[in-house]
GROMACS .gro file of C-alpha atoms in nm:
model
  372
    1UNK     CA    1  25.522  -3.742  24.995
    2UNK     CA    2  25.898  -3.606  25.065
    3UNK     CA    3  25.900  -3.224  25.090
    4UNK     CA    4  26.033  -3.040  24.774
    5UNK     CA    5  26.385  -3.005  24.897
    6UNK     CA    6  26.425  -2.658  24.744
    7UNK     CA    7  26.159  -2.561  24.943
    8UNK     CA    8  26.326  -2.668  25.252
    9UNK     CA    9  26.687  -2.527  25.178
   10UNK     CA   10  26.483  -2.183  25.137
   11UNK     CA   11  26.470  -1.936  25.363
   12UNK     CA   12  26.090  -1.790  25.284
   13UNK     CA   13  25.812  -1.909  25.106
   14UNK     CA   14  25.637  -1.684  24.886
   15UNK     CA   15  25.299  -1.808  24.789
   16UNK     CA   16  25.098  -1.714  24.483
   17UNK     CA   17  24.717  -1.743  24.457
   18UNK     CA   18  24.630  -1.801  24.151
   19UNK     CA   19  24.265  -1.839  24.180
   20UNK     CA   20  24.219  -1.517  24.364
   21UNK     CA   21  24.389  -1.320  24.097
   22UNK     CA   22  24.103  -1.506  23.906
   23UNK     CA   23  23.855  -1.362  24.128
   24UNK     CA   24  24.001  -0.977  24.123
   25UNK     CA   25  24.002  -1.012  23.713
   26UNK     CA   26  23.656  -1.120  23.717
   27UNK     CA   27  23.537  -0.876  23.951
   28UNK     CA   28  23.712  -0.582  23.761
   29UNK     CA   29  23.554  -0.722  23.432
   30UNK     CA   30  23.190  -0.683  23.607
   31UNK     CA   31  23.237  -0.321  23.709
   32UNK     CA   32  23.430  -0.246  23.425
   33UNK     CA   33  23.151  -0.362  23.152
   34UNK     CA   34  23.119  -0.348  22.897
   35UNK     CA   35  23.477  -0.201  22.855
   36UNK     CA   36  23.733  -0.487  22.804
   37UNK     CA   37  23.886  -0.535  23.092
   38UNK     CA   38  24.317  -0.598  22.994
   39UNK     CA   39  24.535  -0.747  23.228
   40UNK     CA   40  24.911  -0.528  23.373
   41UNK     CA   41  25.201  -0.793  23.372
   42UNK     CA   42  25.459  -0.528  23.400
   43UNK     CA   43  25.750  -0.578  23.633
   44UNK     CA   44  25.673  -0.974  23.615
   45UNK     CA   45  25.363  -0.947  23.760
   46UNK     CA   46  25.431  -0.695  23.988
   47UNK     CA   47  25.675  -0.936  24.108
   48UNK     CA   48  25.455  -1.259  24.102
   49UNK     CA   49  25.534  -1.420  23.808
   50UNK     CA   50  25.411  -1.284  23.472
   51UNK     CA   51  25.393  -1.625  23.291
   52UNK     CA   52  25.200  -1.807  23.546
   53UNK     CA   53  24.959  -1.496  23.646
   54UNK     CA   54  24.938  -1.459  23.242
   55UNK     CA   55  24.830  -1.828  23.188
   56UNK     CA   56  24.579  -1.822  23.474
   57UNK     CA   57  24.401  -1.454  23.320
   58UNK     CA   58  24.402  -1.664  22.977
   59UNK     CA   59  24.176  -1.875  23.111
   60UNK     CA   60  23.938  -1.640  23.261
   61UNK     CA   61  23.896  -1.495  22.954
   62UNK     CA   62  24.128  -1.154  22.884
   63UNK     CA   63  24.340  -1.130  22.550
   64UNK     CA   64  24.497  -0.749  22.669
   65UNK     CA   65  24.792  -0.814  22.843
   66UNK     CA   66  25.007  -0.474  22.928
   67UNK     CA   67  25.363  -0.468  23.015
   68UNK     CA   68  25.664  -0.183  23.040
   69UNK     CA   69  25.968  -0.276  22.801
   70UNK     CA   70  26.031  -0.471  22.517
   71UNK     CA   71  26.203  -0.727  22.665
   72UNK     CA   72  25.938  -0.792  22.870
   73UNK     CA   73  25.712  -0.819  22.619
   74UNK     CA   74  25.978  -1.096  22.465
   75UNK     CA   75  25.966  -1.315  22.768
   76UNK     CA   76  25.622  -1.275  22.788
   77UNK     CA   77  25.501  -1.402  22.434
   78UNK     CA   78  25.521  -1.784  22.472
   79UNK     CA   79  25.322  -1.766  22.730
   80UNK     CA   80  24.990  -1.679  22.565
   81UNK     CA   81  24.838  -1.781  22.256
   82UNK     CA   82  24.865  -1.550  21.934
   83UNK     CA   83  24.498  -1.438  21.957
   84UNK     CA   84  24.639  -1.239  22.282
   85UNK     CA   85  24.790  -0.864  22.189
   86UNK     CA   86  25.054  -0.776  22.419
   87UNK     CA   87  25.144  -0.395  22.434
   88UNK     CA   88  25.452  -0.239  22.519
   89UNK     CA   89  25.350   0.064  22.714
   90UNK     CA   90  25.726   0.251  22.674
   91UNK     CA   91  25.676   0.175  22.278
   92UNK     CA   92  25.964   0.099  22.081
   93UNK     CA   93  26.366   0.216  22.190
   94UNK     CA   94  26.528   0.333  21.880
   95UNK     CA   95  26.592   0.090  21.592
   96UNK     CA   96  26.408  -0.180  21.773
   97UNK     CA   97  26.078  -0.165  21.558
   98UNK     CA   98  26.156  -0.512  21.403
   99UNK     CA   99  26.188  -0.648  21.702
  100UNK     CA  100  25.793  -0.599  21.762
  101UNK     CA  101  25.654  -0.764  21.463
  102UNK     CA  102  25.903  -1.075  21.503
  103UNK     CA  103  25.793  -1.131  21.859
  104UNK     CA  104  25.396  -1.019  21.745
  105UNK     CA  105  25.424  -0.709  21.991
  106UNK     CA  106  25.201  -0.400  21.997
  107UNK     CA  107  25.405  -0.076  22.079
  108UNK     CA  108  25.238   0.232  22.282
  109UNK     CA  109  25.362   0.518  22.112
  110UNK     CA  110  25.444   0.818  22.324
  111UNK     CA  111  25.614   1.083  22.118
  112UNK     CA  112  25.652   1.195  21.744
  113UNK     CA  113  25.960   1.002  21.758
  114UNK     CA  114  25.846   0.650  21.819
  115UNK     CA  115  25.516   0.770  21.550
  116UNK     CA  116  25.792   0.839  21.296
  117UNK     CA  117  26.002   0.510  21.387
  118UNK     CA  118  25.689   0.356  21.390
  119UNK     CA  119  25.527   0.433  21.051
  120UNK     CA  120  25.905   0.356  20.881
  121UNK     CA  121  25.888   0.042  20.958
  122UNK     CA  122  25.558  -0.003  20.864
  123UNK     CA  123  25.658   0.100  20.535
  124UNK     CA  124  25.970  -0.127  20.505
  125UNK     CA  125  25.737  -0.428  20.570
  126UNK     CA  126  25.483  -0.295  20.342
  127UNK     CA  127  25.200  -0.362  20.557
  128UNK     CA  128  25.014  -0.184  20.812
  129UNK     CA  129  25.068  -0.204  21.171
  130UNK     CA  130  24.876  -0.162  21.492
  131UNK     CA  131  24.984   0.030  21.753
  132UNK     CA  132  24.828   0.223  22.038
  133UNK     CA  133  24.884   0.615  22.100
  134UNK     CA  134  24.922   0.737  22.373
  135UNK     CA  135  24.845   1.150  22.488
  136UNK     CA  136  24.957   1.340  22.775
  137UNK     CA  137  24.616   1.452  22.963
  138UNK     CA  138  24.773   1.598  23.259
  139UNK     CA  139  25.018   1.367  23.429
  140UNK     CA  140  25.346   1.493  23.238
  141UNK     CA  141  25.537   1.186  23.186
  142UNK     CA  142  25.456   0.962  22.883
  143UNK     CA  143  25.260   1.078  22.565
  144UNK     CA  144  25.227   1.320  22.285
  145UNK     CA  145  25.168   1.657  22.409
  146UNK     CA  146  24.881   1.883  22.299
  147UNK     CA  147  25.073   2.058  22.041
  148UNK     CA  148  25.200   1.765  21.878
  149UNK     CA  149  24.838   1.574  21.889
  150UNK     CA  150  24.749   1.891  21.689
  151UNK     CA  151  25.053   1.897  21.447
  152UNK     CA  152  24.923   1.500  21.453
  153UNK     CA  153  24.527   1.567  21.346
  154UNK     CA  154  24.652   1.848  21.061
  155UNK     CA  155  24.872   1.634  20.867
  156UNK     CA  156  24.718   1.342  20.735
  157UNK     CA  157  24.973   1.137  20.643
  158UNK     CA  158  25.098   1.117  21.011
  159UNK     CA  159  24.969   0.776  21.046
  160UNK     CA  160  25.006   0.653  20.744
  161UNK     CA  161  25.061   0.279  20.779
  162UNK     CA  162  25.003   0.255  21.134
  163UNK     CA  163  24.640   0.095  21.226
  164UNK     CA  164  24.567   0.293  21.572
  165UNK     CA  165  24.408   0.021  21.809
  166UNK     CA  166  24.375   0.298  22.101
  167UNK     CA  167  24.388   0.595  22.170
  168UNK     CA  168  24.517   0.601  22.541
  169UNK     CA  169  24.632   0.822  22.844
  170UNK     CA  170  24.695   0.765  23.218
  171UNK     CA  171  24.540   0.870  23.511
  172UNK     CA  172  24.774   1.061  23.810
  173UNK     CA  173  24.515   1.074  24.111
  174UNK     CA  174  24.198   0.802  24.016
  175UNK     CA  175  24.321   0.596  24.321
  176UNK     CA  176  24.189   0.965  24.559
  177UNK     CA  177  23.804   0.958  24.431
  178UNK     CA  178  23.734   1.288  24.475
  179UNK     CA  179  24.084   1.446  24.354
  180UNK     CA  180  23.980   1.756  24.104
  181UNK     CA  181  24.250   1.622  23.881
  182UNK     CA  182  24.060   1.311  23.758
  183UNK     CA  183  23.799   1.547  23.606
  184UNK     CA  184  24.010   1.779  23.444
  185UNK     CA  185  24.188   1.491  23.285
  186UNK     CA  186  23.904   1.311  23.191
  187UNK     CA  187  23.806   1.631  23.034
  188UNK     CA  188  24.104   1.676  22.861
  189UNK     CA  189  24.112   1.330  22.716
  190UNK     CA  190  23.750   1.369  22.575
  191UNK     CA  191  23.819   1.694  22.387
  192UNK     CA  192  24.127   1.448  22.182
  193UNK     CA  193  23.889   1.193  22.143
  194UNK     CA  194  23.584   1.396  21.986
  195UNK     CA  195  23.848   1.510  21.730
  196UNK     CA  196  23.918   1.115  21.666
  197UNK     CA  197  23.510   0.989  21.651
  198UNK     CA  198  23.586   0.646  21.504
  199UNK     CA  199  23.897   0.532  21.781
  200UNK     CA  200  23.839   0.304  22.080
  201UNK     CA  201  23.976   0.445  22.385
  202UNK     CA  202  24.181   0.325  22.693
  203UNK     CA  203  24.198   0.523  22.991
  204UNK     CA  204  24.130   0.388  23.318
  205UNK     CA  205  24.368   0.203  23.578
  206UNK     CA  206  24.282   0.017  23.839
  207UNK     CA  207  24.120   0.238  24.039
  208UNK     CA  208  23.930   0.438  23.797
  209UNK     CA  209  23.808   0.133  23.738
  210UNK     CA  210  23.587   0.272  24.072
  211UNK     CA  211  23.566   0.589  23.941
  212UNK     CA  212  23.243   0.696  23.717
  213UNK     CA  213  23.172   0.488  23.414
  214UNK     CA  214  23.274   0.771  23.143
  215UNK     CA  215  23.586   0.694  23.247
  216UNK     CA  216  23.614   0.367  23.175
  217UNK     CA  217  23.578   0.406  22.743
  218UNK     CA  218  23.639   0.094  22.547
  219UNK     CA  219  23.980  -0.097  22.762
  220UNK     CA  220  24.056  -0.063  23.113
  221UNK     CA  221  24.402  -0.169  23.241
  222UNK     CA  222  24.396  -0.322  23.600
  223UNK     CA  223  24.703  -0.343  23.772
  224UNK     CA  224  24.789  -0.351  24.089
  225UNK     CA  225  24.416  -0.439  24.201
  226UNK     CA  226  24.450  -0.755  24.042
  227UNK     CA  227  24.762  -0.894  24.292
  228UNK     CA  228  24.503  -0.792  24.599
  229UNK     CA  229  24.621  -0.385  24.665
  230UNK     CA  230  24.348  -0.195  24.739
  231UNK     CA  231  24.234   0.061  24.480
  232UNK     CA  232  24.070   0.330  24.638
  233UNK     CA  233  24.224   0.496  24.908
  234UNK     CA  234  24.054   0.518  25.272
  235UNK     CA  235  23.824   0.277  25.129
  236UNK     CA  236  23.757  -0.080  25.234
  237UNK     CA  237  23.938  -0.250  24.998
  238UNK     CA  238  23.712  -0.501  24.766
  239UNK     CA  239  23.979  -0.764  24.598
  240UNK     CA  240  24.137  -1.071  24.743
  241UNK     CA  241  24.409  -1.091  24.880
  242UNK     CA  242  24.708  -1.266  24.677
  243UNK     CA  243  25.056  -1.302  24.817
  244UNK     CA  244  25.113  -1.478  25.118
  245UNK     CA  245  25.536  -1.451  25.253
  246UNK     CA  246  25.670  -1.698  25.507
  247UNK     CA  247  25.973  -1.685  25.657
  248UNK     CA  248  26.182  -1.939  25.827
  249UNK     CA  249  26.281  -1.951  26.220
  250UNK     CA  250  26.620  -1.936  26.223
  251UNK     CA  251  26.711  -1.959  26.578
  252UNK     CA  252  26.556  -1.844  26.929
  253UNK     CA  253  26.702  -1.720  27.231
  254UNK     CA  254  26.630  -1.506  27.499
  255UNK     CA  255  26.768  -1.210  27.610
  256UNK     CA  256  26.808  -1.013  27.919
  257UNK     CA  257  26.690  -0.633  28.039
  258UNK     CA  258  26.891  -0.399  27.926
  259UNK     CA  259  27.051  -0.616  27.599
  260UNK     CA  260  26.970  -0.465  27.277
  261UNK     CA  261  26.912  -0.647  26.942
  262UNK     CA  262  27.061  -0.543  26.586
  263UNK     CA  263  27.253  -0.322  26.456
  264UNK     CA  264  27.353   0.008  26.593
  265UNK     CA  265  27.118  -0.114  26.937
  266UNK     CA  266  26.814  -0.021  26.777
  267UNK     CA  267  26.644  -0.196  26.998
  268UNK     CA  268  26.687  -0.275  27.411
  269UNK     CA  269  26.504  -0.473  27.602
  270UNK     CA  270  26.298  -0.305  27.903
  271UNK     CA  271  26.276  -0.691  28.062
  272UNK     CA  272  26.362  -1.022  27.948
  273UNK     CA  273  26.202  -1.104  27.597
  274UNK     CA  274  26.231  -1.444  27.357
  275UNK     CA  275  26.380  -1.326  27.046
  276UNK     CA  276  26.366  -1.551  26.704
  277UNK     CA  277  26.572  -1.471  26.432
  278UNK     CA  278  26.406  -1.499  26.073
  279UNK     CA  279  26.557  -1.552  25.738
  280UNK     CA  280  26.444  -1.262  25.564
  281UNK     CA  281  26.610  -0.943  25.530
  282UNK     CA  282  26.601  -0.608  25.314
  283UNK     CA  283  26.821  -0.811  24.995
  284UNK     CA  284  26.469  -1.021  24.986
  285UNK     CA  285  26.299  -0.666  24.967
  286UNK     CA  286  26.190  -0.659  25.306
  287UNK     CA  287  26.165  -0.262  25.328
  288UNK     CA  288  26.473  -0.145  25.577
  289UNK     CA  289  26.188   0.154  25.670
  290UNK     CA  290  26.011  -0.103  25.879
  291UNK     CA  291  26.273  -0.141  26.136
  292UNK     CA  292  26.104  -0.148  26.480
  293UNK     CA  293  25.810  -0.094  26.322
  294UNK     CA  294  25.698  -0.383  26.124
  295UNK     CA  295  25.522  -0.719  26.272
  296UNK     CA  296  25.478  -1.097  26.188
  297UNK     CA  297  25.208  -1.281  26.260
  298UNK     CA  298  25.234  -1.652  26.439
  299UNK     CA  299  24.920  -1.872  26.454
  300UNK     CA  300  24.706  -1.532  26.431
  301UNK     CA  301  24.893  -1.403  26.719
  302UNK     CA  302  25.090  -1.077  26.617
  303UNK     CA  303  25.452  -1.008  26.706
  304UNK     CA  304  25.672  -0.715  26.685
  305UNK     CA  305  25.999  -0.688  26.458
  306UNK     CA  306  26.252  -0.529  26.679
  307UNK     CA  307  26.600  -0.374  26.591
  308UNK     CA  308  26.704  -0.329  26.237
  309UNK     CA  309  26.620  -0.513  25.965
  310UNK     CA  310  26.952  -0.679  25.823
  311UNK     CA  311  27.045  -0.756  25.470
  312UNK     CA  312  26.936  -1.119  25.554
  313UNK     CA  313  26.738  -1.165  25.861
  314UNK     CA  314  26.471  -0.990  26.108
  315UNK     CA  315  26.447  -0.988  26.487
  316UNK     CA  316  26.098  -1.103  26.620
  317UNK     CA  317  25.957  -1.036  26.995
  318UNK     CA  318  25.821  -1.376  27.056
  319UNK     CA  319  25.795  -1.395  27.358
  320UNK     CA  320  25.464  -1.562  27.535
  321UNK     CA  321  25.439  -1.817  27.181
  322UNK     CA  322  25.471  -2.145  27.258
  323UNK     CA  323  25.807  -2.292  27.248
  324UNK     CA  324  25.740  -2.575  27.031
  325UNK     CA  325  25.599  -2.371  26.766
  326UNK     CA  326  25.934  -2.166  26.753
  327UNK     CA  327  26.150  -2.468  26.599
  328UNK     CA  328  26.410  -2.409  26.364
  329UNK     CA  329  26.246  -2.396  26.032
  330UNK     CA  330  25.900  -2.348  26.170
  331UNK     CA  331  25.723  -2.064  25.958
  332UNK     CA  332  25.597  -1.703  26.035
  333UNK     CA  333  25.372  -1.507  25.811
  334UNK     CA  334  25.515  -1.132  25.718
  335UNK     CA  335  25.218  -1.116  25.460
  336UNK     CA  336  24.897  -1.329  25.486
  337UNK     CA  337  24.496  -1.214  25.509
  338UNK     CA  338  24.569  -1.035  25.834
  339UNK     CA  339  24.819  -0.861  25.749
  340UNK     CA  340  24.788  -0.764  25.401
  341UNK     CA  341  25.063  -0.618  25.123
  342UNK     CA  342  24.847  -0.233  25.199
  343UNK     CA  343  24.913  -0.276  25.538
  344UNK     CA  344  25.327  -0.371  25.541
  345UNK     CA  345  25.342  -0.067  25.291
  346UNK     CA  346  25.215   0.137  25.590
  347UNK     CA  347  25.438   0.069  25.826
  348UNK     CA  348  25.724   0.097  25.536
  349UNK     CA  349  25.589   0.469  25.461
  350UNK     CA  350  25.508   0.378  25.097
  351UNK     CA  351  25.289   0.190  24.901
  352UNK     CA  352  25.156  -0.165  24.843
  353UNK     CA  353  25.355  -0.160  24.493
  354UNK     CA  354  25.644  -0.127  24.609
  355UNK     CA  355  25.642  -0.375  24.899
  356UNK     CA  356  25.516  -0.659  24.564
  357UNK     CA  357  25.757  -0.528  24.316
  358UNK     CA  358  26.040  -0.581  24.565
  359UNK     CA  359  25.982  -0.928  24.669
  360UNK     CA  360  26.296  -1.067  24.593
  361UNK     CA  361  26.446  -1.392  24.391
  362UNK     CA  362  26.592  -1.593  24.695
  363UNK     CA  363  26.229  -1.714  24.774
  364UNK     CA  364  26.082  -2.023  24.721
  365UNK     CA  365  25.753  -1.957  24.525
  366UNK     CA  366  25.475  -2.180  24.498
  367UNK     CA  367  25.143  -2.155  24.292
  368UNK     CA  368  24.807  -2.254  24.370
  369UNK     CA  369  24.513  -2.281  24.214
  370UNK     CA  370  24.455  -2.096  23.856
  371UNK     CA  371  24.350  -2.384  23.660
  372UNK     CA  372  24.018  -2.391  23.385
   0.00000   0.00000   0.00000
């Protein structure tokens, strides 16, 4: 069979493991139990593809798919049946309440001012409406705060026509174990909910998942341990890994002692070394912190990256690989099993999130696996 000739006018391959992401949910389901066990899809996917990754979870089972903004949440709908809810976790931007219930979307609702839009609109349509709320337990970014919850729990007509699904909050620290502010969160949550007896709960990320099982309550919300980032930190990390990036060989040549390599001579050569030049750069989200510092690996052989990283291309030390397997076109992994998304944050001095979420469009992506 011909190769797919978008594939080879790209200049990376960016490959997608559907089954593993499989494996991660299913794993997360078992610890998580018997909490349901939702599914993040926020920022596409973490950058992977939220259709595909949302199709493949289907089938394994979840019906709680999270994601950040409305429109989002929009492109996200066709893509899974009706019987699975799809929340909005910044709720509803003003006047965009109808927007929900024509694209059957749940809102998260952070502050009296999304309740209030909220619980309008359930009253135009004359139904009532599900949404989640969300409190503030600690982390001081999204969520009613305690005065409001109590302004909230002494007026009873605060809700009225809004079913509450959830009650939810967010964890700052679950991903350090033994961080004191886990506990006094947890605590704080669990004084909100033993005001609300009857409401299911949603709490846990990721790595609380890995945390206690009081935190876990009725929904957990994987995220980033689904696409293979490890969850706790310092810890040997437990899911698969997902992503694997290949880039292309541009061009090889070899350079002399003393000539340098980039821009603004980042880089000089102490003897003579076999350079290849590789068709990824920082405008593909390859982090412009790893200059000199990151690697590629070649037929499990690793290589250093040397001078800057340009907006289109890195500079490999190749130098004692075989010619032959330095071609034009040949490909180079920059993330694969042995070096993982974790470990390319490291070297970047930030975190495995990042490094997925800014994978960029110019790549040539390819599925596998994630069938029934």
């Amino acid at each position: 069979m011909a190769p797919n000739p978008q594939r080879r006018r790209s200049g990376a391959i960016l490959t997608v493991d559907l089954d593993a992401i499989r494996v991660n949910y299913r794993l997360l389901r078992a610890r998580a139990a018997p909490a349901a066990c939702s599914a993040v899809l926020k920022s596409d996917a973490y950058g992977l593809g939220a259709l595909a990754v949302a199709a493949a979870l289907y089938q394994e089972g979840c019906r709680h798919f999270f994601v950040a903004h409305l429109d989002e949440g929009i492109a996200l709908r066709p893509g899974v049946p009706a019987d699975a809810a799809i929340f909005v976790l910044h709720g509803p931007p003003p006047d965009t309440e109808a927007d929900f219930t024509a694209h059957q979307l749940t809102p998260v609702l952070n502050s009296a001012q999304q309740v209030a839009g909220w619980r309008a609109h359930a009253k135009a349509q004359g139904r009532a409406l599900g949404a989640v709320l969300q409190v503030c337990s600690g982390m001081s970014r999204m969520g009613l705060e305690p005065a409001e919850v109590d302004a909230w729990l002494a007026d009873p007509h605060y809700l009225d026509g809004i079913e509450m699904l959830y009650l939810m909050s967010h964890l700052a620290c679950a991903e350090q174990s033994e961080h004191p502010m886990n506990a006094m969160q947890l605590e704080r949550f669990k004084a909100i909910r033993a005001r609300l007896p009857q409401c299911r709960a949603s709490f846990a990320n990721s790595s609380a998942i890995f945390l206690p099982k009081d935190y876990h309550f009725d929904l957990v919300r994987p995220g980033a341990a689904l696409y293979g980032i490890a969850p706790v930190a310092g810890a040997a990390n437990p899911m698969q890994p997902v992503v694997r990036l290949q880039g292309k060989i541009l061009q090889t040549r070899t350079i002399a002692a003393g000539e340098h390599v980039g821009y603004s001579r980042r880089y000089t050569a102490s003897e003579a070394r076999h350079v290849a030049t590789v068709s990824v750069g920082y405008a593909d989200g390859w982090l412009r912190s790893m200059s000199t510092l990151g690697l590629a690996v070649v037929d499990g052989v690793r290589v250093p990256q040397i001078g800057a990283i340009s907006m289109d291309s890195i500079t490999l030390d190749v130098s004692g690989i075989a010619p032959e397997r330095l071609a034009p076109g040949s490909l180079v992994d920059l993330i694969c099993a042995e070096h993982t998304v974790d470990a390319v944050a490291k070297l970047a001095n930030t975190i495995g999130y990042e490094v997925l979420t800014n994978l960029g469009a110019r790549y040539y992506r390819e599925y596998t696996g994630g069938g029934a």
